[in-house]
Amino acid sequence: EAQVTQNPRYLITVTGKKLTVTCSQNMNHEYMSWYRQDPGLGLRQIYYSMNVEVTDKGDVPEGYKVSRKEKRNFPLILESPSPNQTSLYFCASSLSTASYEQYFGPGTRLTVT
Amino acid sequence: GENVEQHPSTLSVQEGDSAVIKCTYSDSASNYFPWYKQELGKRPQLIIDIRSNVGEKKDQRIAVTLNKTAKHFSLHITETQPEDSAVYFCAAKRNNNDMRFGAGTRLTVKP
């Protein structure tokens, strides 16, 4: 089944404790992206990647890192999480650029205390 | 950078009526405009999209119109049904492939 998976689905952590949210797709998509969703603000793009070893900042990249060492994986790294990073995070992928349907993962609800 | 504004933030209609959601964007280089539907507790899913070389696109009860001169695009849902109730997001993609979303519209269709 074609899908985007994220892990973990739920995470409660403390300020400053490094964490990684994994994202994987099995559709051989070149484009992958991370968004955060907050009430009243919609979806805001954090980082995106056009292909392996190519990543770019989105709208709200501060406090986040990403890597794209393999085509299928696009992990999101929070080196020192803070409470303002409490949010619902979605990973998405699309065929070759953002000009195609983006398939979203199930979401990761992160709480930073 | 690109700004996408979406109105209204909430919309309530009677079943069978039409619903219209409007978005404006600021970057004239934006060239792809998708609409996503997000049901409660679920992930966003694409319902329709339009590229900058097209003025209108229709898929059954859903249509999208694009006015490049005015930099706005709209989602039209006709003959609404209770299962259309959800949050709808518009988005605009720039040449560099970053994607900006509107803040969302919560649509409620009353039976």
mmCIF file with all atom_site columns, C-alpha atoms in Angstrom:
data_model
loop_
_atom_site.group_PDB
_atom_site.id
_atom_site.type_symbol
_atom_site.label_atom_id
_atom_site.label_alt_id
_atom_site.label_comp_id
_atom_site.label_asym_id
_atom_site.label_entity_id
_atom_site.label_seq_id
_atom_site.pdbx_PDB_ins_code
_atom_site.Cartn_x
_atom_site.Cartn_y
_atom_site.Cartn_z
_atom_site.occupancy
_atom_site.B_iso_or_equiv
_atom_site.pdbx_formal_charge
_atom_site.auth_seq_id
_atom_site.auth_comp_id
_atom_site.auth_asym_id
_atom_site.auth_atom_id
_atom_site.pdbx_PDB_model_num
ATOM 1   C CA . GLU A 1 1   ? 0.000   0.000  0.000   1.00 0.00 ? 1   GLU A CA 1
ATOM 2   C CA . ALA A 1 2   ? 1.324   3.426  -1.021  1.00 0.00 ? 2   ALA A CA 1
ATOM 3   C CA . GLN A 1 3   ? 1.744   5.511  2.077   1.00 0.00 ? 3   GLN A CA 1
ATOM 4   C CA . VAL A 1 4   ? 3.639   8.030  4.158   1.00 0.00 ? 4   VAL A CA 1
ATOM 5   C CA . THR A 1 5   ? 4.427   6.910  7.691   1.00 0.00 ? 5   THR A CA 1
ATOM 6   C CA . GLN A 1 6   ? 5.553   8.930  10.686  1.00 0.00 ? 6   GLN A CA 1
ATOM 7   C CA . ASN A 1 7   ? 6.864   7.895  14.066  1.00 0.00 ? 7   ASN A CA 1
ATOM 8   C CA . PRO A 1 8   ? 6.113   8.445  16.810  1.00 0.00 ? 8   PRO A CA 1
ATOM 9   C CA . ARG A 1 9   ? 2.450   9.438  16.510  1.00 0.00 ? 9   ARG A CA 1
ATOM 10  C CA . TYR A 1 10  ? 2.422   11.027 19.951  1.00 0.00 ? 10  TYR A CA 1
ATOM 11  C CA . LEU A 1 11  ? 5.312   12.379 21.987  1.00 0.00 ? 11  LEU A CA 1
ATOM 12  C CA . ILE A 1 12  ? 5.546   14.253 25.255  1.00 0.00 ? 12  ILE A CA 1
ATOM 13  C CA . THR A 1 13  ? 8.999   15.521 26.091  1.00 0.00 ? 13  THR A CA 1
ATOM 14  C CA . VAL A 1 14  ? 10.794  18.147 28.136  1.00 0.00 ? 14  VAL A CA 1
ATOM 15  C CA . THR A 1 15  ? 12.506  21.337 27.089  1.00 0.00 ? 15  THR A CA 1
ATOM 16  C CA . GLY A 1 16  ? 15.987  20.802 25.699  1.00 0.00 ? 16  GLY A CA 1
ATOM 17  C CA . LYS A 1 17  ? 15.833  17.046 25.138  1.00 0.00 ? 17  LYS A CA 1
ATOM 18  C CA . LYS A 1 18  ? 16.782  16.298 21.551  1.00 0.00 ? 18  LYS A CA 1
ATOM 19  C CA . LEU A 1 19  ? 14.245  14.345 19.548  1.00 0.00 ? 19  LEU A CA 1
ATOM 20  C CA . THR A 1 20  ? 13.738  13.006 16.038  1.00 0.00 ? 20  THR A CA 1
ATOM 21  C CA . VAL A 1 21  ? 10.469  12.402 14.227  1.00 0.00 ? 21  VAL A CA 1
ATOM 22  C CA . THR A 1 22  ? 10.873  9.964  11.384  1.00 0.00 ? 22  THR A CA 1
ATOM 23  C CA . CYS A 1 23  ? 9.088   10.113 8.044   1.00 0.00 ? 23  CYS A CA 1
ATOM 24  C CA . SER A 1 24  ? 9.169   7.473  5.350   1.00 0.00 ? 24  SER A CA 1
ATOM 25  C CA . GLN A 1 25  ? 7.402   7.061  2.013   1.00 0.00 ? 25  GLN A CA 1
ATOM 26  C CA . ASN A 1 26  ? 7.229   4.025  -0.259  1.00 0.00 ? 26  ASN A CA 1
ATOM 27  C CA . MET A 1 27  ? 6.109   5.767  -3.448  1.00 0.00 ? 27  MET A CA 1
ATOM 28  C CA . ASN A 1 28  ? 9.557   6.700  -4.792  1.00 0.00 ? 28  ASN A CA 1
ATOM 29  C CA . HIS A 1 29  ? 8.619   10.368 -4.482  1.00 0.00 ? 29  HIS A CA 1
ATOM 30  C CA . GLU A 1 30  ? 11.328  12.948 -4.954  1.00 0.00 ? 30  GLU A CA 1
ATOM 31  C CA . TYR A 1 31  ? 9.692   15.819 -3.045  1.00 0.00 ? 31  TYR A CA 1
ATOM 32  C CA . MET A 1 32  ? 9.215   15.616 0.717   1.00 0.00 ? 32  MET A CA 1
ATOM 33  C CA . SER A 1 33  ? 8.171   18.251 3.189   1.00 0.00 ? 33  SER A CA 1
ATOM 34  C CA . TRP A 1 34  ? 7.472   18.915 6.860   1.00 0.00 ? 34  TRP A CA 1
ATOM 35  C CA . TYR A 1 35  ? 4.625   21.088 8.154   1.00 0.00 ? 35  TYR A CA 1
ATOM 36  C CA . ARG A 1 36  ? 3.404   22.116 11.536  1.00 0.00 ? 36  ARG A CA 1
ATOM 37  C CA . GLN A 1 37  ? -0.275  22.748 12.174  1.00 0.00 ? 37  GLN A CA 1
ATOM 38  C CA . ASP A 1 38  ? -1.421  25.150 14.868  1.00 0.00 ? 38  ASP A CA 1
ATOM 39  C CA . PRO A 1 39  ? -4.980  26.384 15.534  1.00 0.00 ? 39  PRO A CA 1
ATOM 40  C CA . GLY A 1 40  ? -5.792  29.480 13.502  1.00 0.00 ? 40  GLY A CA 1
ATOM 41  C CA . LEU A 1 41  ? -2.518  29.332 11.592  1.00 0.00 ? 41  LEU A CA 1
ATOM 42  C CA . GLY A 1 42  ? -3.152  26.515 9.173   1.00 0.00 ? 42  GLY A CA 1
ATOM 43  C CA . LEU A 1 43  ? -0.245  24.460 7.892   1.00 0.00 ? 43  LEU A CA 1
ATOM 44  C CA . ARG A 1 44  ? 3.153   26.110 7.879   1.00 0.00 ? 44  ARG A CA 1
ATOM 45  C CA . GLN A 1 45  ? 6.025   24.598 5.973   1.00 0.00 ? 45  GLN A CA 1
ATOM 46  C CA . ILE A 1 46  ? 9.165   23.960 8.013   1.00 0.00 ? 46  ILE A CA 1
ATOM 47  C CA . TYR A 1 47  ? 11.562  22.406 5.498   1.00 0.00 ? 47  TYR A CA 1
ATOM 48  C CA . TYR A 1 48  ? 11.278  20.698 2.158   1.00 0.00 ? 48  TYR A CA 1
ATOM 49  C CA . SER A 1 49  ? 13.493  18.537 0.002   1.00 0.00 ? 49  SER A CA 1
ATOM 50  C CA . MET A 1 50  ? 13.526  18.253 -3.776  1.00 0.00 ? 50  MET A CA 1
ATOM 51  C CA . ASN A 1 51  ? 15.694  15.131 -3.759  1.00 0.00 ? 51  ASN A CA 1
ATOM 52  C CA . VAL A 1 52  ? 18.439  13.300 -1.899  1.00 0.00 ? 52  VAL A CA 1
ATOM 53  C CA . GLU A 1 53  ? 20.898  15.698 -0.244  1.00 0.00 ? 53  GLU A CA 1
ATOM 54  C CA . VAL A 1 54  ? 18.813  18.732 -1.326  1.00 0.00 ? 54  VAL A CA 1
ATOM 55  C CA . THR A 1 55  ? 16.919  20.545 1.426   1.00 0.00 ? 55  THR A CA 1
ATOM 56  C CA . ASP A 1 56  ? 15.505  24.070 1.692   1.00 0.00 ? 56  ASP A CA 1
ATOM 57  C CA . LYS A 1 57  ? 13.948  26.205 4.366   1.00 0.00 ? 57  LYS A CA 1
ATOM 58  C CA . GLY A 1 58  ? 10.244  26.751 4.354   1.00 0.00 ? 58  GLY A CA 1
ATOM 59  C CA . ASP A 1 59  ? 8.276   29.386 6.202   1.00 0.00 ? 59  ASP A CA 1
ATOM 60  C CA . VAL A 1 60  ? 9.221   28.479 9.796   1.00 0.00 ? 60  VAL A CA 1
ATOM 61  C CA . PRO A 1 61  ? 12.574  26.628 9.890   1.00 0.00 ? 61  PRO A CA 1
ATOM 62  C CA . GLU A 1 62  ? 13.956  28.065 13.142  1.00 0.00 ? 62  GLU A CA 1
ATOM 63  C CA . GLY A 1 63  ? 14.637  25.409 15.763  1.00 0.00 ? 63  GLY A CA 1
ATOM 64  C CA . TYR A 1 64  ? 14.429  22.493 13.317  1.00 0.00 ? 64  TYR A CA 1
ATOM 65  C CA . LYS A 1 65  ? 16.848  20.450 11.235  1.00 0.00 ? 65  LYS A CA 1
ATOM 66  C CA . VAL A 1 66  ? 16.255  17.897 8.518   1.00 0.00 ? 66  VAL A CA 1
ATOM 67  C CA . SER A 1 67  ? 18.299  15.503 6.453   1.00 0.00 ? 67  SER A CA 1
ATOM 68  C CA . ARG A 1 68  ? 17.678  13.574 3.238   1.00 0.00 ? 68  ARG A CA 1
ATOM 69  C CA . LYS A 1 69  ? 20.272  10.858 2.979   1.00 0.00 ? 69  LYS A CA 1
ATOM 70  C CA . GLU A 1 70  ? 17.906  8.408  1.302   1.00 0.00 ? 70  GLU A CA 1
ATOM 71  C CA . LYS A 1 71  ? 15.046  9.079  -1.060  1.00 0.00 ? 71  LYS A CA 1
ATOM 72  C CA . ARG A 1 72  ? 12.416  7.418  1.131   1.00 0.00 ? 72  ARG A CA 1
ATOM 73  C CA . ASN A 1 73  ? 13.304  9.025  4.490   1.00 0.00 ? 73  ASN A CA 1
ATOM 74  C CA . PHE A 1 74  ? 13.091  12.613 5.679   1.00 0.00 ? 74  PHE A CA 1
ATOM 75  C CA . PRO A 1 75  ? 13.547  12.881 9.462   1.00 0.00 ? 75  PRO A CA 1
ATOM 76  C CA . LEU A 1 76  ? 12.756  16.055 11.406  1.00 0.00 ? 76  LEU A CA 1
ATOM 77  C CA . ILE A 1 77  ? 15.178  16.854 14.208  1.00 0.00 ? 77  ILE A CA 1
ATOM 78  C CA . LEU A 1 78  ? 14.571  19.153 17.148  1.00 0.00 ? 78  LEU A CA 1
ATOM 79  C CA . GLU A 1 79  ? 17.978  19.666 18.744  1.00 0.00 ? 79  GLU A CA 1
ATOM 80  C CA . SER A 1 80  ? 16.690  21.584 21.758  1.00 0.00 ? 80  SER A CA 1
ATOM 81  C CA . PRO A 1 81  ? 12.869  21.560 21.818  1.00 0.00 ? 81  PRO A CA 1
ATOM 82  C CA . SER A 1 82  ? 11.025  24.429 23.440  1.00 0.00 ? 82  SER A CA 1
ATOM 83  C CA . PRO A 1 83  ? 7.355   24.751 24.503  1.00 0.00 ? 83  PRO A CA 1
ATOM 84  C CA . ASN A 1 84  ? 6.562   26.897 21.425  1.00 0.00 ? 84  ASN A CA 1
ATOM 85  C CA . GLN A 1 85  ? 7.302   23.831 19.292  1.00 0.00 ? 85  GLN A CA 1
ATOM 86  C CA . THR A 1 86  ? 4.320   22.053 20.793  1.00 0.00 ? 86  THR A CA 1
ATOM 87  C CA . SER A 1 87  ? 2.263   21.339 17.703  1.00 0.00 ? 87  SER A CA 1
ATOM 88  C CA . LEU A 1 88  ? 0.850   18.770 15.292  1.00 0.00 ? 88  LEU A CA 1
ATOM 89  C CA . TYR A 1 89  ? 3.470   17.847 12.698  1.00 0.00 ? 89  TYR A CA 1
ATOM 90  C CA . PHE A 1 90  ? 2.799   16.419 9.262   1.00 0.00 ? 90  PHE A CA 1
ATOM 91  C CA . CYS A 1 91  ? 5.221   14.957 6.785   1.00 0.00 ? 91  CYS A CA 1
ATOM 92  C CA . ALA A 1 92  ? 4.199   14.910 3.124   1.00 0.00 ? 92  ALA A CA 1
ATOM 93  C CA . SER A 1 93  ? 5.582   13.705 -0.181  1.00 0.00 ? 93  SER A CA 1
ATOM 94  C CA . SER A 1 94  ? 4.821   14.273 -3.844  1.00 0.00 ? 94  SER A CA 1
ATOM 95  C CA . LEU A 1 95  ? 6.033   12.978 -7.149  1.00 0.00 ? 95  LEU A CA 1
ATOM 96  C CA . SER A 1 96  ? 8.703   15.406 -8.278  1.00 0.00 ? 96  SER A CA 1
ATOM 97  C CA . THR A 1 97  ? 7.935   18.944 -7.154  1.00 0.00 ? 97  THR A CA 1
ATOM 98  C CA . ALA A 1 98  ? 5.351   20.636 -4.998  1.00 0.00 ? 98  ALA A CA 1
ATOM 99  C CA . SER A 1 99  ? 3.196   21.008 -8.133  1.00 0.00 ? 99  SER A CA 1
ATOM 100 C CA . TYR A 1 100 ? 1.694   17.612 -7.647  1.00 0.00 ? 100 TYR A CA 1
ATOM 101 C CA . GLU A 1 101 ? -0.606  16.148 -5.041  1.00 0.00 ? 101 GLU A CA 1
ATOM 102 C CA . GLN A 1 102 ? 1.069   15.942 -1.676  1.00 0.00 ? 102 GLN A CA 1
ATOM 103 C CA . TYR A 1 103 ? 0.379   12.791 0.307   1.00 0.00 ? 103 TYR A CA 1
ATOM 104 C CA . PHE A 1 104 ? 0.381   13.469 3.999   1.00 0.00 ? 104 PHE A CA 1
ATOM 105 C CA . GLY A 1 105 ? 1.456   11.205 6.807   1.00 0.00 ? 105 GLY A CA 1
ATOM 106 C CA . PRO A 1 106 ? -0.866  10.565 9.776   1.00 0.00 ? 106 PRO A CA 1
ATOM 107 C CA . GLY A 1 107 ? 0.661   13.330 11.886  1.00 0.00 ? 107 GLY A CA 1
ATOM 108 C CA . THR A 1 108 ? 2.749   13.484 15.069  1.00 0.00 ? 108 THR A CA 1
ATOM 109 C CA . ARG A 1 109 ? 1.363   15.310 18.065  1.00 0.00 ? 109 ARG A CA 1
ATOM 110 C CA . LEU A 1 110 ? 4.279   16.754 20.015  1.00 0.00 ? 110 LEU A CA 1
ATOM 111 C CA . THR A 1 111 ? 4.037   18.315 23.456  1.00 0.00 ? 111 THR A CA 1
ATOM 112 C CA . VAL A 1 112 ? 7.085   20.035 24.948  1.00 0.00 ? 112 VAL A CA 1
ATOM 113 C CA . THR A 1 113 ? 6.813   20.857 28.653  1.00 0.00 ? 113 THR A CA 1
ATOM 114 C CA . GLY B 2 1   ? 7.660   35.842 0.963   1.00 0.00 ? 1   GLY B CA 1
ATOM 115 C CA . GLU B 2 2   ? 4.318   34.472 -0.060  1.00 0.00 ? 2   GLU B CA 1
ATOM 116 C CA . ASN B 2 3   ? 1.267   35.315 1.992   1.00 0.00 ? 3   ASN B CA 1
ATOM 117 C CA . VAL B 2 4   ? -1.939  33.374 1.525   1.00 0.00 ? 4   VAL B CA 1
ATOM 118 C CA . GLU B 2 5   ? -5.069  34.749 3.118   1.00 0.00 ? 5   GLU B CA 1
ATOM 119 C CA . GLN B 2 6   ? -8.217  32.664 3.342   1.00 0.00 ? 6   GLN B CA 1
ATOM 120 C CA . HIS B 2 7   ? -11.800 33.739 4.042   1.00 0.00 ? 7   HIS B CA 1
ATOM 121 C CA . PRO B 2 8   ? -14.056 33.060 5.762   1.00 0.00 ? 8   PRO B CA 1
ATOM 122 C CA . SER B 2 9   ? -12.564 31.244 8.740   1.00 0.00 ? 9   SER B CA 1
ATOM 123 C CA . THR B 2 10  ? -15.887 29.535 9.435   1.00 0.00 ? 10  THR B CA 1
ATOM 124 C CA . LEU B 2 11  ? -18.814 28.859 7.122   1.00 0.00 ? 11  LEU B CA 1
ATOM 125 C CA . SER B 2 12  ? -22.139 27.255 7.903   1.00 0.00 ? 12  SER B CA 1
ATOM 126 C CA . VAL B 2 13  ? -24.589 26.263 5.162   1.00 0.00 ? 13  VAL B CA 1
ATOM 127 C CA . GLN B 2 14  ? -27.742 24.207 4.823   1.00 0.00 ? 14  GLN B CA 1
ATOM 128 C CA . GLU B 2 15  ? -27.505 20.887 3.072   1.00 0.00 ? 15  GLU B CA 1
ATOM 129 C CA . GLY B 2 16  ? -28.010 21.401 -0.638  1.00 0.00 ? 16  GLY B CA 1
ATOM 130 C CA . ASP B 2 17  ? -26.760 24.984 -0.643  1.00 0.00 ? 17  ASP B CA 1
ATOM 131 C CA . SER B 2 18  ? -23.484 26.116 -2.214  1.00 0.00 ? 18  SER B CA 1
ATOM 132 C CA . ALA B 2 19  ? -20.337 27.053 -0.327  1.00 0.00 ? 19  ALA B CA 1
ATOM 133 C CA . VAL B 2 20  ? -17.610 29.397 -1.531  1.00 0.00 ? 20  VAL B CA 1
ATOM 134 C CA . ILE B 2 21  ? -14.186 29.866 0.058   1.00 0.00 ? 21  ILE B CA 1
ATOM 135 C CA . LYS B 2 22  ? -11.808 32.539 -1.183  1.00 0.00 ? 22  LYS B CA 1
ATOM 136 C CA . CYS B 2 23  ? -8.044  32.911 -1.031  1.00 0.00 ? 23  CYS B CA 1
ATOM 137 C CA . THR B 2 24  ? -5.651  35.629 -2.058  1.00 0.00 ? 24  THR B CA 1
ATOM 138 C CA . TYR B 2 25  ? -1.912  35.337 -2.566  1.00 0.00 ? 25  TYR B CA 1
ATOM 139 C CA . SER B 2 26  ? 0.840   37.907 -2.757  1.00 0.00 ? 26  SER B CA 1
ATOM 140 C CA . ASP B 2 27  ? 3.580   36.387 -4.924  1.00 0.00 ? 27  ASP B CA 1
ATOM 141 C CA . SER B 2 28  ? 2.748   36.802 -8.602  1.00 0.00 ? 28  SER B CA 1
ATOM 142 C CA . ALA B 2 29  ? 5.239   34.007 -9.387  1.00 0.00 ? 29  ALA B CA 1
ATOM 143 C CA . SER B 2 30  ? 3.025   31.440 -7.647  1.00 0.00 ? 30  SER B CA 1
ATOM 144 C CA . ASN B 2 31  ? 1.936   28.882 -10.213 1.00 0.00 ? 31  ASN B CA 1
ATOM 145 C CA . TYR B 2 32  ? 0.117   26.011 -8.504  1.00 0.00 ? 32  TYR B CA 1
ATOM 146 C CA . PHE B 2 33  ? -2.927  26.257 -6.248  1.00 0.00 ? 33  PHE B CA 1
ATOM 147 C CA . PRO B 2 34  ? -4.215  23.137 -4.489  1.00 0.00 ? 34  PRO B CA 1
ATOM 148 C CA . TRP B 2 35  ? -7.135  22.763 -2.092  1.00 0.00 ? 35  TRP B CA 1
ATOM 149 C CA . TYR B 2 36  ? -6.994  20.260 0.750   1.00 0.00 ? 36  TYR B CA 1
ATOM 150 C CA . LYS B 2 37  ? -9.768  18.890 2.929   1.00 0.00 ? 37  LYS B CA 1
ATOM 151 C CA . GLN B 2 38  ? -9.058  17.820 6.485   1.00 0.00 ? 38  GLN B CA 1
ATOM 152 C CA . GLU B 2 39  ? -11.653 15.897 8.430   1.00 0.00 ? 39  GLU B CA 1
ATOM 153 C CA . LEU B 2 40  ? -11.500 15.914 12.196  1.00 0.00 ? 40  LEU B CA 1
ATOM 154 C CA . GLY B 2 41  ? -8.481  14.003 13.469  1.00 0.00 ? 41  GLY B CA 1
ATOM 155 C CA . LYS B 2 42  ? -7.364  13.056 9.978   1.00 0.00 ? 42  LYS B CA 1
ATOM 156 C CA . ARG B 2 43  ? -4.609  14.100 7.613   1.00 0.00 ? 43  ARG B CA 1
ATOM 157 C CA . PRO B 2 44  ? -5.185  16.698 4.847   1.00 0.00 ? 44  PRO B CA 1
ATOM 158 C CA . GLN B 2 45  ? -6.171  15.251 1.470   1.00 0.00 ? 45  GLN B CA 1
ATOM 159 C CA . LEU B 2 46  ? -6.131  16.934 -1.911  1.00 0.00 ? 46  LEU B CA 1
ATOM 160 C CA . ILE B 2 47  ? -9.587  17.562 -3.376  1.00 0.00 ? 47  ILE B CA 1
ATOM 161 C CA . ILE B 2 48  ? -8.783  19.717 -6.382  1.00 0.00 ? 48  ILE B CA 1
ATOM 162 C CA . ASP B 2 49  ? -5.933  21.798 -7.770  1.00 0.00 ? 49  ASP B CA 1
ATOM 163 C CA . ILE B 2 50  ? -5.361  24.336 -10.520 1.00 0.00 ? 50  ILE B CA 1
ATOM 164 C CA . ARG B 2 51  ? -2.278  25.541 -12.332 1.00 0.00 ? 51  ARG B CA 1
ATOM 165 C CA . SER B 2 52  ? -1.610  29.116 -13.334 1.00 0.00 ? 52  SER B CA 1
ATOM 166 C CA . ASN B 2 53  ? -2.275  28.528 -17.035 1.00 0.00 ? 53  ASN B CA 1
ATOM 167 C CA . VAL B 2 54  ? -5.902  27.573 -16.350 1.00 0.00 ? 54  VAL B CA 1
ATOM 168 C CA . GLY B 2 55  ? -8.758  29.801 -15.204 1.00 0.00 ? 55  GLY B CA 1
ATOM 169 C CA . GLU B 2 56  ? -11.232 27.202 -13.980 1.00 0.00 ? 56  GLU B CA 1
ATOM 170 C CA . LYS B 2 57  ? -11.381 23.508 -13.171 1.00 0.00 ? 57  LYS B CA 1
ATOM 171 C CA . LYS B 2 58  ? -14.330 21.380 -12.175 1.00 0.00 ? 58  LYS B CA 1
ATOM 172 C CA . ASP B 2 59  ? -14.686 17.927 -10.662 1.00 0.00 ? 59  ASP B CA 1
ATOM 173 C CA . GLN B 2 60  ? -18.299 16.904 -10.055 1.00 0.00 ? 60  GLN B CA 1
ATOM 174 C CA . ARG B 2 61  ? -19.619 19.152 -7.257  1.00 0.00 ? 61  ARG B CA 1
ATOM 175 C CA . ILE B 2 62  ? -16.304 20.920 -6.701  1.00 0.00 ? 62  ILE B CA 1
ATOM 176 C CA . ALA B 2 63  ? -14.832 23.712 -8.800  1.00 0.00 ? 63  ALA B CA 1
ATOM 177 C CA . VAL B 2 64  ? -11.911 26.076 -8.463  1.00 0.00 ? 64  VAL B CA 1
ATOM 178 C CA . THR B 2 65  ? -11.484 29.413 -10.210 1.00 0.00 ? 65  THR B CA 1
ATOM 179 C CA . LEU B 2 66  ? -8.274  31.403 -10.539 1.00 0.00 ? 66  LEU B CA 1
ATOM 180 C CA . ASN B 2 67  ? -7.881  35.097 -11.280 1.00 0.00 ? 67  ASN B CA 1
ATOM 181 C CA . LYS B 2 68  ? -4.167  35.679 -11.820 1.00 0.00 ? 68  LYS B CA 1
ATOM 182 C CA . THR B 2 69  ? -4.533  39.406 -12.362 1.00 0.00 ? 69  THR B CA 1
ATOM 183 C CA . ALA B 2 70  ? -6.236  39.901 -9.029  1.00 0.00 ? 70  ALA B CA 1
ATOM 184 C CA . LYS B 2 71  ? -4.195  37.121 -7.403  1.00 0.00 ? 71  LYS B CA 1
ATOM 185 C CA . HIS B 2 72  ? -7.119  35.285 -5.951  1.00 0.00 ? 72  HIS B CA 1
ATOM 186 C CA . PHE B 2 73  ? -8.645  31.853 -6.288  1.00 0.00 ? 73  PHE B CA 1
ATOM 187 C CA . SER B 2 74  ? -11.825 30.320 -4.949  1.00 0.00 ? 74  SER B CA 1
ATOM 188 C CA . LEU B 2 75  ? -13.285 26.931 -4.098  1.00 0.00 ? 75  LEU B CA 1
ATOM 189 C CA . HIS B 2 76  ? -16.918 26.320 -4.964  1.00 0.00 ? 76  HIS B CA 1
ATOM 190 C CA . ILE B 2 77  ? -18.863 23.375 -3.578  1.00 0.00 ? 77  ILE B CA 1
ATOM 191 C CA . THR B 2 78  ? -22.381 22.886 -4.921  1.00 0.00 ? 78  THR B CA 1
ATOM 192 C CA . GLU B 2 79  ? -25.194 20.763 -3.496  1.00 0.00 ? 79  GLU B CA 1
ATOM 193 C CA . THR B 2 80  ? -23.388 20.450 -0.203  1.00 0.00 ? 80  THR B CA 1
ATOM 194 C CA . GLN B 2 81  ? -23.810 17.315 1.891   1.00 0.00 ? 81  GLN B CA 1
ATOM 195 C CA . PRO B 2 82  ? -23.119 16.688 5.598   1.00 0.00 ? 82  PRO B CA 1
ATOM 196 C CA . GLU B 2 83  ? -19.997 14.713 4.655   1.00 0.00 ? 83  GLU B CA 1
ATOM 197 C CA . ASP B 2 84  ? -18.558 17.904 3.154   1.00 0.00 ? 84  ASP B CA 1
ATOM 198 C CA . SER B 2 85  ? -18.195 19.213 6.716   1.00 0.00 ? 85  SER B CA 1
ATOM 199 C CA . ALA B 2 86  ? -14.451 19.614 7.349   1.00 0.00 ? 86  ALA B CA 1
ATOM 200 C CA . VAL B 2 87  ? -11.668 22.177 7.397   1.00 0.00 ? 87  VAL B CA 1
ATOM 201 C CA . TYR B 2 88  ? -10.569 23.302 3.944   1.00 0.00 ? 88  TYR B CA 1
ATOM 202 C CA . PHE B 2 89  ? -7.137  24.737 3.203   1.00 0.00 ? 89  PHE B CA 1
ATOM 203 C CA . CYS B 2 90  ? -6.015  26.612 0.136   1.00 0.00 ? 90  CYS B CA 1
ATOM 204 C CA . ALA B 2 91  ? -2.328  26.801 -0.780  1.00 0.00 ? 91  ALA B CA 1
ATOM 205 C CA . ALA B 2 92  ? -0.018  28.482 -3.255  1.00 0.00 ? 92  ALA B CA 1
ATOM 206 C CA . LYS B 2 93  ? 3.272   27.163 -4.544  1.00 0.00 ? 93  LYS B CA 1
ATOM 207 C CA . ARG B 2 94  ? 6.058   29.411 -5.702  1.00 0.00 ? 94  ARG B CA 1
ATOM 208 C CA . ASN B 2 95  ? 8.705   28.689 -8.323  1.00 0.00 ? 95  ASN B CA 1
ATOM 209 C CA . ASN B 2 96  ? 11.187  27.583 -5.692  1.00 0.00 ? 96  ASN B CA 1
ATOM 210 C CA . ASN B 2 97  ? 8.726   24.888 -4.606  1.00 0.00 ? 97  ASN B CA 1
ATOM 211 C CA . ASP B 2 98  ? 7.907   26.141 -1.168  1.00 0.00 ? 98  ASP B CA 1
ATOM 212 C CA . MET B 2 99  ? 4.230   25.847 -0.319  1.00 0.00 ? 99  MET B CA 1
ATOM 213 C CA . ARG B 2 100 ? 2.212   28.372 1.651   1.00 0.00 ? 100 ARG B CA 1
ATOM 214 C CA . PHE B 2 101 ? -1.158  27.451 3.110   1.00 0.00 ? 101 PHE B CA 1
ATOM 215 C CA . GLY B 2 102 ? -4.079  29.590 4.170   1.00 0.00 ? 102 GLY B CA 1
ATOM 216 C CA . ALA B 2 103 ? -5.280  29.445 7.771   1.00 0.00 ? 103 ALA B CA 1
ATOM 217 C CA . GLY B 2 104 ? -8.221  27.215 6.884   1.00 0.00 ? 104 GLY B CA 1
ATOM 218 C CA . THR B 2 105 ? -12.021 27.413 6.690   1.00 0.00 ? 105 THR B CA 1
ATOM 219 C CA . ARG B 2 106 ? -14.192 25.274 8.911   1.00 0.00 ? 106 ARG B CA 1
ATOM 220 C CA . LEU B 2 107 ? -17.228 24.318 6.842   1.00 0.00 ? 107 LEU B CA 1
ATOM 221 C CA . THR B 2 108 ? -20.315 22.968 8.578   1.00 0.00 ? 108 THR B CA 1
ATOM 222 C CA . VAL B 2 109 ? -23.155 21.569 6.482   1.00 0.00 ? 109 VAL B CA 1
ATOM 223 C CA . LYS B 2 110 ? -26.367 21.338 8.457   1.00 0.00 ? 110 LYS B CA 1
ATOM 224 C CA . PRO B 2 111 ? -28.754 18.520 7.542   1.00 0.00 ? 111 PRO B CA 1
#
